[in-house]
mmCIF file of C-alpha atoms and ligand atoms in Angstrom:
data_model
loop_
_atom_site.group_PDB
_atom_site.id
_atom_site.type_symbol
_atom_site.label_atom_id
_atom_site.label_comp_id
_atom_site.label_asym_id
_atom_site.label_seq_id
_atom_site.Cartn_x
_atom_site.Cartn_y
_atom_site.Cartn_z
ATOM 1 C CA MET W 970 -46.746 -54.515 -35.893
ATOM 2 C CA LYS W 971 -46.634 -58.338 -35.329
ATOM 3 C CA VAL W 972 -43.963 -61.009 -34.303
ATOM 4 C CA ASN W 973 -43.119 -64.324 -33.947
ATOM 5 C CA ARG W 974 -42.101 -64.349 -29.969
ATOM 6 C CA ARG W 975 -40.529 -67.859 -30.324
ATOM 7 C CA THR W 976 -38.439 -65.573 -33.316
ATOM 8 C CA PHE W 977 -37.241 -62.944 -30.720
ATOM 9 C CA LEU W 978 -37.363 -64.920 -27.890
ATOM 10 C CA GLY W 979 -33.239 -64.208 -27.361
ATOM 11 C CA THR W 980 -31.958 -61.934 -24.063
ATOM 12 C CA ALA W 981 -34.019 -58.559 -25.068
ATOM 13 C CA ALA W 982 -37.152 -60.853 -25.265
ATOM 14 C CA ALA W 983 -36.725 -62.655 -22.115
ATOM 15 C CA THR W 984 -35.653 -59.385 -20.503
ATOM 16 C CA ALA W 985 -38.327 -57.331 -21.615
ATOM 17 C CA LEU W 986 -41.106 -59.958 -20.709
ATOM 18 C CA ALA W 987 -38.923 -60.141 -17.171
ATOM 19 C CA ALA W 988 -38.764 -56.530 -17.085
ATOM 20 C CA SER W 989 -42.493 -56.324 -16.012
ATOM 21 C CA LEU W 990 -41.586 -57.912 -12.587
ATOM 22 C CA PRO W 991 -39.231 -55.896 -10.439
ATOM 23 C CA VAL W 992 -35.224 -56.685 -10.439
ATOM 24 C CA LYS W 993 -34.012 -57.192 -7.609
ATOM 25 C CA LEU W 994 -29.929 -55.280 -7.088
ATOM 26 C CA ALA W 995 -28.041 -55.139 -4.583
ATOM 27 C CA GLY W 996 -30.828 -55.728 -2.646
ATOM 28 C CA LYS W 997 -32.556 -53.291 -3.672
ATOM 29 C CA THR W 998 -35.842 -53.842 -5.914
ATOM 30 C CA ARG W 999 -36.315 -51.794 -8.385
ATOM 31 C CA LYS W 1000 -38.030 -51.224 -11.882
ATOM 32 C CA VAL W 1001 -36.257 -51.306 -14.223
ATOM 33 C CA LYS W 1002 -36.996 -49.813 -17.520
ATOM 34 C CA VAL W 1003 -38.482 -51.523 -20.947
ATOM 35 C CA ILE W 1004 -37.973 -51.791 -24.582
ATOM 36 C CA LYS W 1005 -41.096 -53.911 -25.637
ATOM 37 C CA ASP W 1006 -39.354 -56.546 -27.546
ATOM 38 C CA ASP W 1007 -41.451 -56.097 -30.702
ATOM 39 C CA GLN W 1008 -40.052 -53.521 -32.119
ATOM 40 C CA TYR W 1009 -36.716 -52.956 -34.977
ATOM 41 C CA ASP W 1010 -34.824 -50.137 -32.783
ATOM 42 C CA PRO W 1011 -31.454 -50.705 -31.598
ATOM 43 C CA TRP W 1012 -30.893 -50.708 -27.979
ATOM 44 C CA ILE W 1013 -28.400 -50.891 -25.185
ATOM 45 C CA GLU W 1014 -28.154 -53.137 -22.150
ATOM 46 C CA ILE W 1015 -26.269 -52.850 -19.284
ATOM 47 C CA ASP W 1016 -25.399 -55.230 -17.172
ATOM 48 C CA PRO W 1017 -25.412 -54.081 -13.310
ATOM 49 C CA THR W 1018 -23.132 -56.962 -12.130
ATOM 50 C CA ALA W 1019 -20.266 -56.002 -14.589
ATOM 51 C CA LEU W 1020 -20.405 -52.748 -13.167
ATOM 52 C CA GLN W 1021 -20.373 -53.528 -9.847
ATOM 53 C CA PHE W 1022 -17.828 -56.399 -10.648
ATOM 54 C CA ASN W 1023 -15.230 -53.415 -12.374
ATOM 55 C CA VAL W 1024 -15.884 -51.920 -9.175
ATOM 56 C CA LYS W 1025 -14.364 -53.706 -7.140
ATOM 57 C CA GLN W 1026 -11.524 -54.805 -9.072
ATOM 58 C CA LEU W 1027 -10.460 -51.037 -9.792
ATOM 59 C CA HIS W 1028 -10.808 -50.312 -6.159
ATOM 60 C CA GLU W 1029 -8.617 -53.519 -4.956
ATOM 61 C CA LEU W 1030 -6.335 -53.179 -7.740
ATOM 62 C CA SER W 1031 -6.408 -49.105 -5.692
ATOM 63 C CA GLY W 1032 -5.856 -50.051 -2.586
ATOM 64 C CA ASN W 1033 -9.243 -50.535 -1.246
ATOM 65 C CA ARG W 1034 -8.904 -45.981 -2.510
ATOM 66 C CA PRO W 1035 -12.030 -44.510 -2.380
ATOM 67 C CA ILE W 1036 -13.688 -44.263 -5.909
ATOM 68 C CA LEU W 1037 -15.062 -40.278 -7.399
ATOM 69 C CA ALA W 1038 -16.877 -42.220 -10.669
ATOM 70 C CA VAL W 1039 -16.187 -40.342 -13.646
ATOM 71 C CA VAL W 1040 -19.942 -40.002 -15.522
ATOM 72 C CA LYS W 1041 -19.459 -37.285 -17.924
ATOM 73 C CA ASN W 1042 -20.827 -37.774 -21.863
ATOM 74 C CA ASN W 1043 -23.540 -39.669 -20.749
ATOM 75 C CA ALA W 1044 -21.806 -42.030 -18.864
ATOM 76 C CA TYR W 1045 -19.653 -43.036 -21.161
ATOM 77 C CA GLY W 1046 -22.227 -44.122 -23.003
ATOM 78 C CA LEU W 1047 -24.273 -46.488 -20.912
ATOM 79 C CA GLY W 1048 -26.515 -44.009 -20.152
ATOM 80 C CA LEU W 1049 -26.177 -41.244 -17.028
ATOM 81 C CA GLU W 1050 -28.455 -40.825 -14.780
ATOM 82 C CA ASN W 1051 -29.436 -45.618 -14.830
ATOM 83 C CA THR W 1052 -25.921 -45.745 -14.424
ATOM 84 C CA ALA W 1053 -25.540 -43.525 -11.865
ATOM 85 C CA LYS W 1054 -28.532 -45.367 -9.629
ATOM 86 C CA ILE W 1055 -26.254 -48.739 -10.106
ATOM 87 C CA LEU W 1056 -23.376 -47.617 -9.108
ATOM 88 C CA ASP W 1057 -25.144 -45.548 -6.359
ATOM 89 C CA GLU W 1058 -25.194 -48.411 -3.950
ATOM 90 C CA LEU W 1059 -21.945 -49.294 -4.038
ATOM 91 C CA PRO W 1060 -19.891 -48.657 -0.579
ATOM 92 C CA GLU W 1061 -16.785 -48.351 -3.027
ATOM 93 C CA ILE W 1062 -18.072 -45.057 -4.499
ATOM 94 C CA ALA W 1063 -17.194 -41.673 -2.636
ATOM 95 C CA GLY W 1064 -19.364 -39.789 -5.182
ATOM 96 C CA PHE W 1065 -19.103 -39.071 -8.952
ATOM 97 C CA ALA W 1066 -17.345 -36.103 -11.207
ATOM 98 C CA ASP W 1067 -18.602 -34.660 -14.258
ATOM 99 C CA VAL W 1068 -17.830 -31.827 -16.866
ATOM 100 C CA LYS W 1069 -21.393 -30.336 -17.925
ATOM 101 C CA THR W 1070 -23.365 -28.050 -15.338
ATOM 102 C CA VAL W 1071 -26.670 -29.449 -16.566
ATOM 103 C CA ASP W 1072 -25.626 -33.323 -16.290
ATOM 104 C CA CYS W 1073 -24.558 -32.609 -12.596
ATOM 105 C CA LEU W 1074 -27.799 -31.164 -11.770
ATOM 106 C CA THR W 1075 -29.852 -33.395 -13.388
ATOM 107 C CA LEU W 1076 -27.477 -36.803 -11.359
ATOM 108 C CA ARG W 1077 -27.984 -34.525 -7.218
ATOM 109 C CA LYS W 1078 -32.669 -34.129 -10.133
ATOM 110 C CA SER W 1079 -32.118 -37.972 -9.954
ATOM 111 C CA GLY W 1080 -31.894 -38.387 -7.083
ATOM 112 C CA ILE W 1081 -27.986 -38.860 -6.057
ATOM 113 C CA LYS W 1082 -27.113 -38.416 -2.639
ATOM 114 C CA LYS W 1083 -23.087 -38.420 -2.596
ATOM 115 C CA PRO W 1084 -21.227 -35.682 -3.458
ATOM 116 C CA ILE W 1085 -21.331 -34.627 -6.769
ATOM 117 C CA LEU W 1086 -18.468 -32.545 -8.266
ATOM 118 C CA MET W 1087 -18.180 -30.235 -10.845
ATOM 119 C CA MET W 1088 -14.907 -30.956 -13.559
ATOM 120 C CA GLY W 1089 -15.790 -27.798 -15.813
ATOM 121 C CA MET W 1090 -16.587 -24.347 -16.538
ATOM 122 C CA THR W 1091 -19.575 -22.671 -15.615
ATOM 123 C CA THR W 1092 -21.731 -19.120 -15.848
ATOM 124 C CA GLU W 1093 -21.757 -17.417 -12.904
ATOM 125 C CA GLU W 1094 -25.607 -18.800 -12.893
ATOM 126 C CA GLY W 1095 -24.189 -22.432 -13.644
ATOM 127 C CA LEU W 1096 -22.493 -21.888 -10.243
ATOM 128 C CA HIS W 1097 -25.451 -20.478 -8.328
ATOM 129 C CA GLU W 1098 -27.563 -23.233 -9.457
ATOM 130 C CA LEU W 1099 -24.515 -26.332 -8.313
ATOM 131 C CA ALA W 1100 -23.585 -24.400 -5.014
ATOM 132 C CA ARG W 1101 -27.783 -24.916 -4.417
ATOM 133 C CA ASN W 1102 -27.889 -28.211 -5.632
ATOM 134 C CA ASP W 1103 -25.102 -28.802 -2.851
ATOM 135 C CA ILE W 1104 -22.803 -29.445 -5.978
ATOM 136 C CA GLN W 1105 -18.668 -28.976 -5.701
ATOM 137 C CA VAL W 1106 -17.397 -26.767 -7.826
ATOM 138 C CA SER W 1107 -13.480 -26.752 -9.565
ATOM 139 C CA ILE W 1108 -11.929 -23.734 -9.560
ATOM 140 C CA TYR W 1109 -9.035 -22.607 -10.905
ATOM 141 C CA GLN W 1110 -8.953 -19.419 -12.255
ATOM 142 C CA LYS W 1111 -7.233 -16.492 -11.149
ATOM 143 C CA ASP W 1112 -10.246 -14.858 -10.081
ATOM 144 C CA SER W 1113 -11.748 -17.805 -8.815
ATOM 145 C CA ARG W 1114 -12.047 -15.894 -5.803
ATOM 146 C CA LYS W 1115 -13.935 -13.068 -6.018
ATOM 147 C CA MET W 1116 -16.563 -14.996 -8.163
ATOM 148 C CA LEU W 1117 -17.393 -17.919 -5.365
ATOM 149 C CA GLU W 1118 -17.339 -14.993 -2.520
ATOM 150 C CA ALA W 1119 -19.896 -13.476 -4.423
ATOM 151 C CA ALA W 1120 -22.144 -16.300 -4.885
ATOM 152 C CA ALA W 1121 -21.869 -17.350 -1.367
ATOM 153 C CA LYS W 1122 -23.271 -14.614 -0.465
ATOM 154 C CA LYS W 1123 -25.819 -15.035 -1.833
ATOM 155 C CA LEU W 1124 -27.129 -18.371 -1.573
ATOM 156 C CA GLY W 1125 -25.789 -17.591 2.722
ATOM 157 C CA LYS W 1126 -23.062 -21.055 2.817
ATOM 158 C CA SER W 1127 -19.596 -21.643 2.849
ATOM 159 C CA ILE W 1128 -19.104 -23.343 -1.484
ATOM 160 C CA ASN W 1129 -17.356 -26.381 -1.593
ATOM 161 C CA VAL W 1130 -14.609 -26.178 -3.750
ATOM 162 C CA HIS W 1131 -12.150 -28.405 -5.284
ATOM 163 C CA LEU W 1132 -8.715 -27.121 -7.134
ATOM 164 C CA TYR W 1133 -8.221 -28.078 -9.633
ATOM 165 C CA ILE W 1134 -3.889 -27.807 -10.818
ATOM 166 C CA ASP W 1135 -2.586 -28.254 -13.922
ATOM 167 C CA THR W 1136 0.363 -30.265 -13.603
ATOM 168 C CA GLY W 1137 1.551 -29.996 -17.424
ATOM 169 C CA MET W 1138 -1.580 -31.531 -19.701
ATOM 170 C CA ASN W 1139 -1.895 -27.040 -20.032
ATOM 171 C CA ARG W 1140 -5.893 -28.351 -21.165
ATOM 172 C CA MET W 1141 -7.336 -27.345 -17.239
ATOM 173 C CA GLY W 1142 -6.601 -26.267 -14.506
ATOM 174 C CA ILE W 1143 -4.550 -23.413 -12.996
ATOM 175 C CA PRO W 1144 -0.927 -23.747 -14.341
ATOM 176 C CA CYS W 1145 1.256 -25.307 -10.877
ATOM 177 C CA HIS W 1146 4.407 -23.387 -10.312
ATOM 178 C CA GLU W 1147 1.949 -20.237 -10.071
ATOM 179 C CA ALA W 1148 -0.632 -22.325 -7.614
ATOM 180 C CA LEU W 1149 1.211 -21.952 -4.157
ATOM 181 C CA PRO W 1150 0.349 -17.997 -3.517
ATOM 182 C CA TRP W 1151 -3.715 -18.930 -5.501
ATOM 183 C CA ILE W 1152 -4.015 -21.476 -2.757
ATOM 184 C CA THR W 1153 -2.944 -19.336 0.318
ATOM 185 C CA ASP W 1154 -4.845 -16.646 -0.512
ATOM 186 C CA ILE W 1155 -8.271 -19.308 -1.086
ATOM 187 C CA ASN W 1156 -7.905 -20.261 2.176
ATOM 188 C CA LYS W 1157 -8.603 -17.768 3.637
ATOM 189 C CA SER W 1158 -11.428 -16.920 2.407
ATOM 190 C CA LYS W 1159 -14.964 -18.409 4.072
ATOM 191 C CA SER W 1160 -16.393 -18.465 1.437
ATOM 192 C CA MET W 1161 -15.024 -21.090 0.444
ATOM 193 C CA THR W 1162 -14.734 -24.939 2.464
ATOM 194 C CA ILE W 1163 -11.756 -26.832 0.475
ATOM 195 C CA ALA W 1164 -12.835 -30.345 0.102
ATOM 196 C CA GLY W 1165 -10.430 -31.169 -2.506
ATOM 197 C CA SER W 1166 -7.104 -30.646 -5.520
ATOM 198 C CA PHE W 1167 -6.922 -32.479 -7.899
ATOM 199 C CA MET W 1168 -5.034 -32.848 -11.582
ATOM 200 C CA SER W 1169 -5.036 -35.094 -14.671
ATOM 201 C CA PHE W 1170 -2.266 -37.018 -16.026
ATOM 202 C CA THR W 1171 -1.581 -37.192 -19.905
ATOM 203 C CA GLU W 1172 -0.631 -40.445 -19.750
ATOM 204 C CA ASP W 1173 3.325 -39.955 -21.370
ATOM 205 C CA PRO W 1174 4.257 -42.401 -19.090
ATOM 206 C CA ASP W 1175 7.794 -40.883 -18.329
ATOM 207 C CA PHE W 1176 6.323 -37.224 -18.467
ATOM 208 C CA ASP W 1177 3.053 -38.901 -15.642
ATOM 209 C CA LYS W 1178 5.932 -38.905 -12.972
ATOM 210 C CA GLU W 1179 6.578 -35.777 -13.695
ATOM 211 C CA GLN W 1180 3.845 -34.390 -13.187
ATOM 212 C CA LEU W 1181 2.779 -36.368 -9.142
ATOM 213 C CA ASN W 1182 5.937 -34.374 -8.360
ATOM 214 C CA ARG W 1183 5.374 -31.697 -9.231
ATOM 215 C CA PHE W 1184 1.033 -32.061 -7.576
ATOM 216 C CA LEU W 1185 2.980 -33.599 -4.363
ATOM 217 C CA GLN W 1186 5.851 -30.304 -4.086
ATOM 218 C CA LEU W 1187 2.851 -27.820 -4.279
ATOM 219 C CA ALA W 1188 0.819 -29.695 -1.357
ATOM 220 C CA ALA W 1189 4.187 -30.075 0.796
ATOM 221 C CA ASN W 1190 4.722 -26.613 -0.868
ATOM 222 C CA ALA W 1191 1.215 -25.629 0.591
ATOM 223 C CA THR W 1192 1.351 -27.650 3.876
ATOM 224 C CA SER W 1193 4.363 -25.893 4.714
ATOM 225 C CA ALA W 1194 2.571 -22.368 4.335
ATOM 226 C CA GLY W 1195 -0.219 -22.879 6.637
ATOM 227 C CA ALA W 1196 -3.296 -23.843 3.313
ATOM 228 C CA LYS W 1197 -5.208 -26.683 2.662
ATOM 229 C CA MET W 1198 -6.011 -28.696 -0.011
ATOM 230 C CA GLY W 1199 -7.910 -31.492 0.999
ATOM 231 C CA THR W 1200 -8.459 -34.777 -0.642
ATOM 232 C CA LEU W 1201 -5.776 -35.083 -2.850
ATOM 233 C CA HIS W 1202 -7.228 -37.133 -6.163
ATOM 234 C CA ALA W 1203 -5.463 -37.660 -9.698
ATOM 235 C CA ALA W 1204 -5.410 -41.386 -11.051
ATOM 236 C CA SER W 1205 -8.044 -41.841 -13.986
ATOM 237 C CA SER W 1206 -7.619 -45.235 -14.897
ATOM 238 C CA ASN W 1207 -4.804 -45.392 -16.830
ATOM 239 C CA GLY W 1208 -3.182 -44.305 -13.100
ATOM 240 C CA ILE W 1209 -5.012 -46.997 -11.150
ATOM 241 C CA TYR W 1210 -3.604 -49.250 -13.468
ATOM 242 C CA HIS W 1211 0.086 -48.306 -14.396
ATOM 243 C CA LEU W 1212 0.792 -45.545 -12.163
ATOM 244 C CA PRO W 1213 0.189 -46.561 -7.708
ATOM 245 C CA GLU W 1214 1.677 -43.921 -6.484
ATOM 246 C CA ALA W 1215 -0.669 -41.720 -8.169
ATOM 247 C CA ARG W 1216 -4.146 -43.244 -5.603
ATOM 248 C CA LEU W 1217 -3.517 -41.261 -3.992
ATOM 249 C CA ALA W 1218 -6.497 -39.867 -1.214
ATOM 250 C CA MET W 1219 -8.540 -40.478 -3.946
ATOM 251 C CA VAL W 1220 -9.039 -42.329 -7.434
ATOM 252 C CA ARG W 1221 -11.697 -40.775 -10.004
ATOM 253 C CA PRO W 1222 -11.276 -44.249 -12.804
ATOM 254 C CA GLY W 1223 -14.589 -43.922 -15.507
ATOM 255 C CA ILE W 1224 -13.891 -46.445 -18.619
ATOM 256 C CA GLY W 1225 -13.198 -48.512 -16.652
ATOM 257 C CA ILE W 1226 -15.608 -48.204 -14.429
ATOM 258 C CA TYR W 1227 -17.603 -49.013 -17.718
ATOM 259 C CA GLY W 1228 -15.345 -52.440 -18.107
ATOM 260 C CA ALA W 1229 -13.367 -51.305 -20.507
ATOM 261 C CA TYR W 1230 -9.834 -51.773 -20.301
ATOM 262 C CA PRO W 1231 -7.276 -47.844 -20.826
ATOM 263 C CA THR W 1232 -4.586 -48.292 -22.248
ATOM 264 C CA HIS W 1233 -2.718 -52.132 -23.266
ATOM 265 C CA PRO W 1234 -5.583 -54.109 -23.146
ATOM 266 C CA GLY W 1235 -3.278 -57.407 -23.246
ATOM 267 C CA ILE W 1236 -1.557 -56.658 -20.322
ATOM 268 C CA GLU W 1237 -4.572 -54.312 -17.839
ATOM 269 C CA LYS W 1238 -6.868 -57.904 -17.818
ATOM 270 C CA GLU W 1239 -3.327 -59.873 -16.713
ATOM 271 C CA ILE W 1240 -3.117 -56.808 -13.885
ATOM 272 C CA LYS W 1241 -7.051 -57.183 -12.826
ATOM 273 C CA MET W 1242 -9.920 -58.211 -14.972
ATOM 274 C CA LEU W 1243 -12.864 -56.194 -16.920
ATOM 275 C CA LYS W 1244 -15.656 -57.375 -17.476
ATOM 276 C CA ILE W 1245 -17.646 -54.783 -20.199
ATOM 277 C CA ALA W 1246 -20.852 -53.278 -18.591
ATOM 278 C CA TYR W 1247 -22.885 -53.449 -21.883
ATOM 279 C CA ARG W 1248 -24.045 -54.687 -25.451
ATOM 280 C CA LEU W 1249 -24.795 -52.680 -28.134
ATOM 281 C CA CYS W 1250 -27.771 -54.999 -30.172
ATOM 282 C CA ALA W 1251 -30.595 -54.202 -33.218
ATOM 283 C CA ARG W 1252 -32.280 -56.689 -35.145
ATOM 284 C CA VAL W 1253 -31.844 -58.129 -38.211
ATOM 285 C CA VAL W 1254 -34.401 -56.209 -40.629
ATOM 286 C CA ARG W 1255 -33.566 -57.570 -44.339
ATOM 287 C CA VAL W 1256 -32.266 -61.173 -45.837
ATOM 288 C CA GLU W 1257 -31.432 -60.982 -49.351
ATOM 289 C CA LYS W 1258 -29.156 -63.534 -51.380
ATOM 290 C CA MET W 1259 -27.338 -61.570 -53.058
ATOM 291 C CA ARG W 1260 -26.040 -62.414 -57.069
ATOM 292 C CA LYS W 1261 -22.537 -63.058 -58.318
ATOM 293 C CA GLY W 1262 -21.924 -58.772 -59.119
ATOM 294 C CA ASP W 1263 -24.072 -56.796 -57.088
ATOM 295 C CA SER W 1264 -22.784 -54.724 -55.099
ATOM 296 C CA VAL W 1265 -23.475 -54.204 -51.467
ATOM 297 C CA SER W 1266 -24.339 -50.232 -49.990
ATOM 298 C CA TYR W 1267 -23.014 -46.649 -50.872
ATOM 299 C CA GLY W 1268 -20.281 -46.033 -53.686
ATOM 300 C CA ARG W 1269 -20.601 -49.575 -54.455
ATOM 301 C CA ASN W 1270 -17.332 -51.153 -51.287
ATOM 302 C CA TYR W 1271 -18.403 -54.494 -51.604
ATOM 303 C CA MET W 1272 -19.017 -56.649 -54.549
ATOM 304 C CA ALA W 1273 -20.188 -60.065 -54.445
ATOM 305 C CA ASP W 1274 -17.590 -62.127 -56.310
ATOM 306 C CA GLU W 1275 -20.224 -64.871 -56.224
ATOM 307 C CA PRO W 1276 -23.396 -65.388 -55.298
ATOM 308 C CA THR W 1277 -24.411 -64.767 -51.223
ATOM 309 C CA TRP W 1278 -26.763 -63.892 -48.093
ATOM 310 C CA ILE W 1279 -26.591 -60.654 -46.565
ATOM 311 C CA ALA W 1280 -28.565 -58.973 -43.757
ATOM 312 C CA THR W 1281 -29.362 -55.951 -42.830
ATOM 313 C CA LEU W 1282 -29.341 -54.599 -39.124
ATOM 314 C CA PRO W 1283 -30.670 -51.215 -38.047
ATOM 315 C CA VAL W 1284 -28.086 -49.230 -36.320
ATOM 316 C CA GLY W 1285 -25.775 -46.913 -37.938
ATOM 317 C CA HIS W 1286 -23.401 -44.718 -37.879
ATOM 318 C CA SER W 1287 -26.396 -41.459 -36.378
ATOM 319 C CA ASP W 1288 -26.097 -44.602 -33.424
ATOM 320 C CA GLY W 1289 -22.490 -44.848 -32.869
ATOM 321 C CA TYR W 1290 -21.395 -47.790 -34.611
ATOM 322 C CA LEU W 1291 -18.543 -46.862 -36.516
ATOM 323 C CA ARG W 1292 -18.545 -46.433 -39.655
ATOM 324 C CA LYS W 1293 -15.309 -47.732 -39.666
ATOM 325 C CA ALA W 1294 -16.397 -50.803 -39.549
ATOM 326 C CA VAL W 1295 -16.626 -51.856 -42.932
ATOM 327 C CA ASN W 1296 -12.802 -52.368 -42.077
ATOM 328 C CA GLY W 1297 -13.298 -55.394 -39.874
ATOM 329 C CA ALA W 1298 -15.426 -55.423 -37.515
ATOM 330 C CA LYS W 1299 -17.692 -58.546 -36.771
ATOM 331 C CA VAL W 1300 -21.428 -59.263 -35.653
ATOM 332 C CA LEU W 1301 -23.101 -61.466 -34.072
ATOM 333 C CA ILE W 1302 -25.983 -63.352 -34.761
ATOM 334 C CA GLY W 1303 -26.524 -66.241 -32.546
ATOM 335 C CA ASN W 1304 -23.131 -67.610 -31.527
ATOM 336 C CA THR W 1305 -21.489 -66.786 -35.481
ATOM 337 C CA LEU W 1306 -20.148 -63.915 -35.731
ATOM 338 C CA TYR W 1307 -20.523 -61.566 -39.437
ATOM 339 C CA PRO W 1308 -18.565 -59.591 -41.203
ATOM 340 C CA VAL W 1309 -19.470 -55.757 -41.508
ATOM 341 C CA ILE W 1310 -19.684 -55.238 -45.256
ATOM 342 C CA GLY W 1311 -19.700 -52.310 -48.108
ATOM 343 C CA ALA W 1312 -20.864 -48.761 -46.216
ATOM 344 C CA VAL W 1313 -21.824 -48.529 -42.342
ATOM 345 C CA SER W 1314 -24.426 -45.359 -42.991
ATOM 346 C CA ALA W 1315 -26.588 -42.972 -40.494
ATOM 347 C CA SER W 1316 -29.342 -45.750 -40.051
ATOM 348 C CA HIS W 1317 -28.274 -48.801 -40.985
ATOM 349 C CA ALA W 1318 -25.420 -51.204 -40.820
ATOM 350 C CA ILE W 1319 -25.294 -54.427 -43.082
ATOM 351 C CA VAL W 1320 -23.197 -58.239 -42.342
ATOM 352 C CA GLU W 1321 -21.791 -60.828 -44.466
ATOM 353 C CA VAL W 1322 -24.109 -64.086 -43.901
ATOM 354 C CA GLY W 1323 -22.395 -66.047 -46.381
ATOM 355 C CA SER W 1324 -23.784 -69.169 -49.066
ATOM 356 C CA GLU W 1325 -25.948 -70.466 -46.498
ATOM 357 C CA LYS W 1326 -29.152 -68.070 -44.937
ATOM 358 C CA SER W 1327 -28.107 -68.855 -41.088
ATOM 359 C CA VAL W 1328 -30.210 -65.669 -40.084
ATOM 360 C CA ASN W 1329 -33.401 -64.880 -40.315
ATOM 361 C CA VAL W 1330 -35.722 -60.849 -40.497
ATOM 362 C CA GLY W 1331 -35.970 -60.454 -36.497
ATOM 363 C CA ASP W 1332 -33.007 -61.914 -34.673
ATOM 364 C CA ARG W 1333 -30.852 -60.869 -32.339
ATOM 365 C CA ALA W 1334 -27.623 -58.676 -33.098
ATOM 366 C CA ILE W 1335 -24.696 -58.120 -30.247
ATOM 367 C CA LEU W 1336 -22.563 -55.015 -32.277
ATOM 368 C CA VAL W 1337 -20.326 -55.020 -29.218
ATOM 369 C CA GLY W 1338 -20.509 -57.079 -26.121
ATOM 370 C CA PRO W 1339 -19.073 -59.334 -23.721
ATOM 371 C CA ASP W 1340 -20.398 -62.020 -25.615
ATOM 372 C CA HIS W 1341 -17.755 -63.114 -28.390
ATOM 373 C CA PRO W 1342 -13.595 -61.291 -28.306
ATOM 374 C CA GLU W 1343 -13.927 -60.586 -31.460
ATOM 375 C CA ILE W 1344 -17.147 -58.069 -30.557
ATOM 376 C CA HIS W 1345 -15.246 -57.079 -27.446
ATOM 377 C CA PRO W 1346 -14.508 -52.848 -27.717
ATOM 378 C CA SER W 1347 -10.552 -53.329 -27.269
ATOM 379 C CA TYR W 1348 -11.065 -55.517 -29.871
ATOM 380 C CA ILE W 1349 -12.081 -53.467 -31.892
ATOM 381 C CA SER W 1350 -10.181 -50.492 -30.882
ATOM 382 C CA GLU W 1351 -7.097 -52.685 -31.927
ATOM 383 C CA LYS W 1352 -8.762 -54.133 -35.291
ATOM 384 C CA LEU W 1353 -9.783 -50.948 -36.265
ATOM 385 C CA GLY W 1354 -7.626 -48.433 -35.687
ATOM 386 C CA VAL W 1355 -9.992 -46.435 -32.988
ATOM 387 C CA SER W 1356 -10.109 -45.252 -30.047
ATOM 388 C CA VAL W 1357 -12.044 -47.599 -26.893
ATOM 389 C CA TYR W 1358 -13.236 -44.190 -25.623
ATOM 390 C CA ASP W 1359 -14.913 -43.465 -29.244
ATOM 391 C CA ILE W 1360 -16.564 -46.790 -29.410
ATOM 392 C CA LEU W 1361 -17.997 -46.336 -25.892
ATOM 393 C CA MET W 1362 -18.579 -42.337 -25.761
ATOM 394 C CA HIS W 1363 -19.905 -41.832 -29.613
ATOM 395 C CA MET W 1364 -23.106 -44.459 -28.364
ATOM 396 C CA SER W 1365 -26.391 -41.875 -29.298
ATOM 397 C CA ALA W 1366 -27.641 -41.056 -26.039
ATOM 398 C CA ARG W 1367 -31.245 -41.486 -27.785
ATOM 399 C CA LEU W 1368 -30.659 -45.434 -28.023
ATOM 400 C CA PRO W 1369 -33.310 -46.679 -25.647
ATOM 401 C CA LYS W 1370 -31.478 -48.755 -22.440
ATOM 402 C CA ILE W 1371 -32.466 -52.160 -21.111
ATOM 403 C CA ILE W 1372 -30.840 -52.877 -17.297
ATOM 404 C CA ILE W 1373 -30.617 -56.925 -17.517
HETATM 405 C C1 PLP K 1714 -12.511 -38.334 -18.072
HETATM 406 C C2 PLP K 1714 -11.149 -37.986 -16.917
HETATM 407 C C3 PLP K 1714 -10.964 -38.941 -16.371
HETATM 408 C C4 PLP K 1714 -12.284 -40.677 -16.189
HETATM 409 O O1 PLP K 1714 -10.792 -40.930 -17.180
HETATM 410 P P1 PLP K 1714 -10.398 -42.379 -17.572
HETATM 411 O O2 PLP K 1714 -9.501 -42.539 -18.347
HETATM 412 O O3 PLP K 1714 -11.876 -42.646 -18.511
HETATM 413 O O4 PLP K 1714 -10.425 -43.543 -16.499
HETATM 414 C C5 PLP K 1714 -10.412 -38.965 -15.079
HETATM 415 N N1 PLP K 1714 -10.343 -37.167 -14.816
HETATM 416 C C6 PLP K 1714 -10.973 -36.018 -15.111
HETATM 417 C C7 PLP K 1714 -10.553 -35.020 -15.491
HETATM 418 C C8 PLP K 1714 -11.653 -36.218 -16.127
HETATM 419 O O5 PLP K 1714 -11.576 -35.577 -17.471
#
């Protein structure tokens, strides 16, 4: 594809040019992954300094507790390996947590040396592979001891476990009221080392307190019974912000690390500011003038009631951009916000440019990112009534990543 460099010399192009040089990061030189500046595929830009900033902020907010960084679902869309490598260098990060066997193994194989906790369920074979790669496993089943002892015997070493306690979420974990005899039994096993114990909050502010009480009561009872539970951890991003007493020995944030506020952006911003650590970008592929009465996209959802320019971006719901964007989301091109119109289809979104042709083919567009308050995920989330978690996590894993 032939391109005019001047047209494309936005940040992406500059990054692509600069990326042939090694980038300095946290005192170490690393090679960045690059996409060329001569293509029209959408991409994600990752900002390591924002990730570092957010980790510092969350660390401070949690009274300097170590952070177990949750990197599930492709590091909330930012890319598992590239994100984990950046986080791995930060002293505040004690380790990583994920919910899938394959992700935990990928992390280890990509060179992560810090502890990794697998929070989800795994098979016998999965357990063997996880333990062989020094990945800690969560246990919560009544017959966990049997399975772990068989696996430990086969491996010839003891396996590090975290006890997953269900204090009222009723999603994962052993029910709290049944946990004490189970914990004392596991304590007797030579095949397991209890590295920690954890729980998840429902994020109902009143019930969270009750859940925490149940957890702490169990821990006290275990201590009285001479049983160990290891490092206690409970608070995700919401807990770090809103339930100081839940910070315990370690905190376990996900979304905050990536720069999105978990629950009440307005309040949380005042408590501790975070920076969005990514941009969802695309380049304009078509600019055309609509006549009065022309319609746009499937269902003719948009009708031009006066002549107007429109521009097409090659990014759609299959990339993780929201179908609901047509209900009020805007896209930043240059310094101007343009509303999304018509319909977001699998691979395209269309914006209304207006009566002046202020946009050109090849212009860089930012659909989500830190560059304007109205493209911040929190704003889009509130505007469209979608969870901010969906805005991040539903981004396609296939989108190329540029580390800026
Ligand atoms: C996803 C998850 C987290 C992180 O939650 P955030 O709200 O993203 O901070 C923590 N713990 C468990 C068990 C999780 O599944």
